[in-house]
Amino acid sequence: MKLIGSAASPFVRKVRVVMAEKRLDYQFVQENVWADDTTIAHSNPLGKVPCLIMEGSEAMFDSRVIVEYLDTLSPVGKLIPSQGRERAEVKTWEALADGVMDAGILWRLEATWPKRADGERSQAWMDRQRGKVLGGISAMSKGLGDKPFCSGIHLSLSDIAVGCALGWVSFRFPEIDWRTEFGNLDRLHEKLLQRPSFADTQPA
Ligand code: GSF
């Protein structure tokens, strides 16, 4: 399998962490989807990464679809419960983490995308997305409480998605000091960083 992505993308990191936790082999193909000469649309018509190229060269996207598929490939370390409330709970945690990343990306693009002129940037829009990032992190802290993991008693996709979102927020918005405000998220994040899957995929 080939994974097309970038080292900065939190969605790509989610897939890379899952690959590592599942002990799956893949080739990481780095692609800058913001470059004018990007060829990502040959694989993903939406022009986004992560995109997984399977044996037989079929393409799969987006990160939620990819991680769900990867979890079926090996019985090692099941990350998504197979049914019922437990499954819905994990998927909801993932939606929360992805939502924080989506809002953070929209905020950042509004502020920095070079093809938008300064007069075209909307502060109200940035504030709206910032509110989702901060509200999402606060909800993560509330949901985690004093439990060792976000859902269940083992590592799951919930923790992976939350860890990727938090790591990316620190990478792109170092001024958001979630570590001091939410000690429980800091503890979870530090625990995740002990795992090679997280340590080897820090955003760069
Ligand atoms: C989001 C992927 C995404 O926004 C998923 O895979 O889960 N729902 C999708 N990828 C960004 C890179 S990043 O900032 O993580 C991307 O490829 N953006 C390019 C664009 O044109 O929006």
XYZ file of C-alpha atoms and ligand atoms in Angstrom:
226
model
C 0.000 0.000 0.000
C 1.030 3.583 -0.608
C -0.121 6.451 1.559
C -0.084 9.868 -0.088
C 0.168 12.652 2.456
C 2.240 15.204 4.272
C 4.037 15.186 7.607
C 2.105 18.268 8.772
C -1.414 16.946 8.175
C -3.251 15.716 11.284
C -5.543 13.535 9.153
C -2.533 11.877 7.552
C -0.999 11.406 10.999
C -4.158 9.640 12.173
C -3.720 7.129 9.351
C 0.023 6.726 10.019
C -0.571 6.092 13.718
C -3.183 3.466 12.881
C -0.784 1.829 10.383
C 1.874 1.633 13.092
C -0.468 0.370 15.799
C -1.767 -2.315 13.409
C 1.822 -3.186 12.348
C 0.941 -2.645 8.691
C 3.578 -1.972 6.038
C 3.171 0.898 3.622
C 5.123 3.350 1.574
C 4.723 7.006 2.592
C 4.586 9.214 -0.497
C 4.877 12.872 0.443
C 2.790 15.290 -1.588
C 2.285 19.030 -1.180
C -1.361 19.442 -2.160
C -1.001 23.233 -2.043
C 1.676 23.343 -4.749
C 0.475 24.492 -8.175
C 1.907 21.350 -9.805
C 0.361 18.836 -7.377
C -0.928 15.653 -9.005
C -3.112 14.623 -6.061
C -6.303 15.014 -8.146
C -5.232 11.977 -10.220
C -5.821 9.896 -7.095
C -8.356 11.937 -5.144
C -10.650 14.207 -7.181
C -11.190 16.286 -4.027
C -7.491 17.175 -4.053
C -6.972 16.183 -0.422
C -4.720 13.935 1.599
C -4.593 11.353 3.099
C -5.204 9.138 0.101
C -4.438 5.434 0.222
C -3.390 3.615 -2.949
C -4.097 -0.060 -2.618
C -2.521 -2.981 -4.391
C -4.159 -2.866 -7.818
C -3.774 0.941 -7.697
C -7.300 1.779 -6.576
C -7.481 4.900 -4.428
C -9.282 5.272 -1.106
C -10.089 8.449 0.865
C -10.827 10.079 3.363
C -9.053 9.402 6.676
C -12.167 7.978 8.375
C -12.729 5.529 5.538
C -9.047 4.584 5.448
C -8.661 3.914 9.186
C -11.850 1.883 9.267
C -10.504 -0.248 6.409
C -7.069 -0.641 8.004
C -8.626 -1.821 11.249
C -10.154 -4.766 9.354
C -6.825 -5.818 7.813
C -5.303 -7.312 10.925
C -6.653 -8.585 14.234
C -3.708 -6.893 16.000
C -4.905 -4.168 18.384
C -8.538 -3.673 17.367
C -9.117 0.095 17.347
C -12.812 0.364 16.437
C -15.426 -1.785 18.212
C -17.388 -3.850 15.699
C -20.894 -2.780 16.667
C -23.362 -1.030 18.904
C -22.944 1.860 21.316
C -19.205 1.272 21.746
C -18.676 1.663 18.026
C -20.819 4.798 17.844
C -18.945 6.246 20.816
C -15.560 5.785 19.154
C -16.859 7.232 15.878
C -18.257 10.247 17.760
C -14.871 10.879 19.417
C -13.291 10.688 15.975
C -15.875 13.122 14.580
C -15.117 15.535 17.442
C -11.362 15.354 16.846
C -11.755 15.639 13.064
C -14.108 18.584 13.607
C -11.466 20.404 15.653
C -8.935 19.781 12.880
C -11.365 20.882 10.133
C -12.206 24.102 11.975
C -8.547 24.764 12.728
C -7.660 24.287 9.069
C -10.435 26.655 7.937
C -9.287 29.243 10.488
C -5.676 28.949 9.400
C -6.473 29.091 5.675
C -8.597 32.201 6.192
C -5.671 33.798 8.006
C -2.779 32.638 5.825
C -3.820 31.245 2.424
C -1.583 33.257 0.070
C -4.134 33.301 -2.755
C -6.550 35.330 -0.611
C -5.870 39.065 -0.451
C -5.693 40.636 3.016
C -8.927 42.573 2.422
C -10.726 39.282 1.711
C -9.964 37.721 5.106
C -12.950 37.633 7.453
C -12.275 38.054 11.164
C -15.824 36.914 11.946
C -15.194 33.658 10.073
C -11.873 33.117 11.853
C -13.549 33.760 15.219
C -16.289 31.283 14.343
C -13.763 28.529 13.544
C -11.632 29.390 16.580
C -14.721 28.939 18.742
C -15.147 25.422 17.381
C -11.502 24.562 18.059
C -11.672 25.815 21.658
C -15.132 24.335 22.269
C -14.031 21.008 20.824
C -10.959 20.822 23.061
C -13.048 21.679 26.100
C -15.531 18.912 25.164
C -12.627 16.453 24.835
C -11.497 17.288 28.358
C -15.009 16.913 29.737
C -15.512 13.608 27.924
C -12.187 12.199 29.098
C -12.691 13.194 32.735
C -10.383 11.133 34.933
C -10.525 8.023 32.739
C -7.285 6.554 31.352
C -8.637 6.506 27.764
C -11.351 8.427 25.916
C -13.561 5.367 25.506
C -13.326 1.847 26.867
C -10.365 0.501 28.817
C -7.810 0.227 26.002
C -6.309 2.466 23.378
C -8.825 3.034 20.588
C -9.269 5.246 17.554
C -10.826 7.798 19.956
C -7.473 8.412 21.648
C -5.585 8.378 18.363
C -7.878 10.976 16.784
C -7.814 13.169 19.912
C -4.015 12.899 20.166
C -3.593 13.914 16.515
C -5.940 16.877 16.934
C -4.178 18.118 20.099
C -0.705 17.666 18.639
C -1.707 19.584 15.538
C -3.292 22.434 17.520
C 0.002 22.853 19.398
C 1.929 22.715 16.108
C -0.180 25.338 14.311
C -1.509 27.438 17.197
C 1.177 27.307 19.915
C -0.596 30.210 21.662
C -3.524 27.901 22.538
C -2.358 26.591 25.890
C -4.670 23.593 26.257
C -2.017 21.739 28.302
C -2.274 24.129 31.243
C -6.046 24.492 31.086
C -6.812 20.786 30.672
C -4.430 18.651 32.714
C -6.273 15.461 31.825
C -5.704 16.029 28.086
C -2.050 16.777 28.772
C -1.695 13.467 30.621
C -3.355 11.548 27.796
C -1.220 13.294 25.180
C 2.001 12.613 27.098
C 0.998 8.957 27.459
C 0.335 8.703 23.715
C 3.742 10.223 22.951
C 5.357 7.277 24.759
C 4.114 5.084 21.910
C 6.396 4.848 18.843
C 3.307 5.335 16.630
C 2.912 8.871 18.022
C 6.553 9.676 18.723
C 7.566 8.838 15.128
C 4.820 10.910 13.485
C 5.025 14.270 15.234
C 3.893 17.077 12.921
C 6.717 18.727 10.983
C -9.972 15.925 5.459
C -8.606 15.899 4.791
C -7.987 17.288 4.669
O -8.579 18.308 4.994
C -10.094 13.435 5.819
O -9.250 12.814 5.154
O -10.453 13.022 6.925
N -12.083 14.802 5.799
C -10.774 14.654 5.214
N -6.738 17.306 4.172
C -6.036 18.563 3.934
C -4.631 18.416 4.415
S -4.529 18.858 6.027
O -4.537 20.196 6.243
O -4.742 17.859 6.884
C -5.972 18.797 2.427
O -5.529 17.900 1.721
N -6.371 19.972 1.962
C -6.273 20.349 0.592
C -7.443 21.167 0.132
O -7.448 21.546 -1.039
O -8.376 21.400 0.937
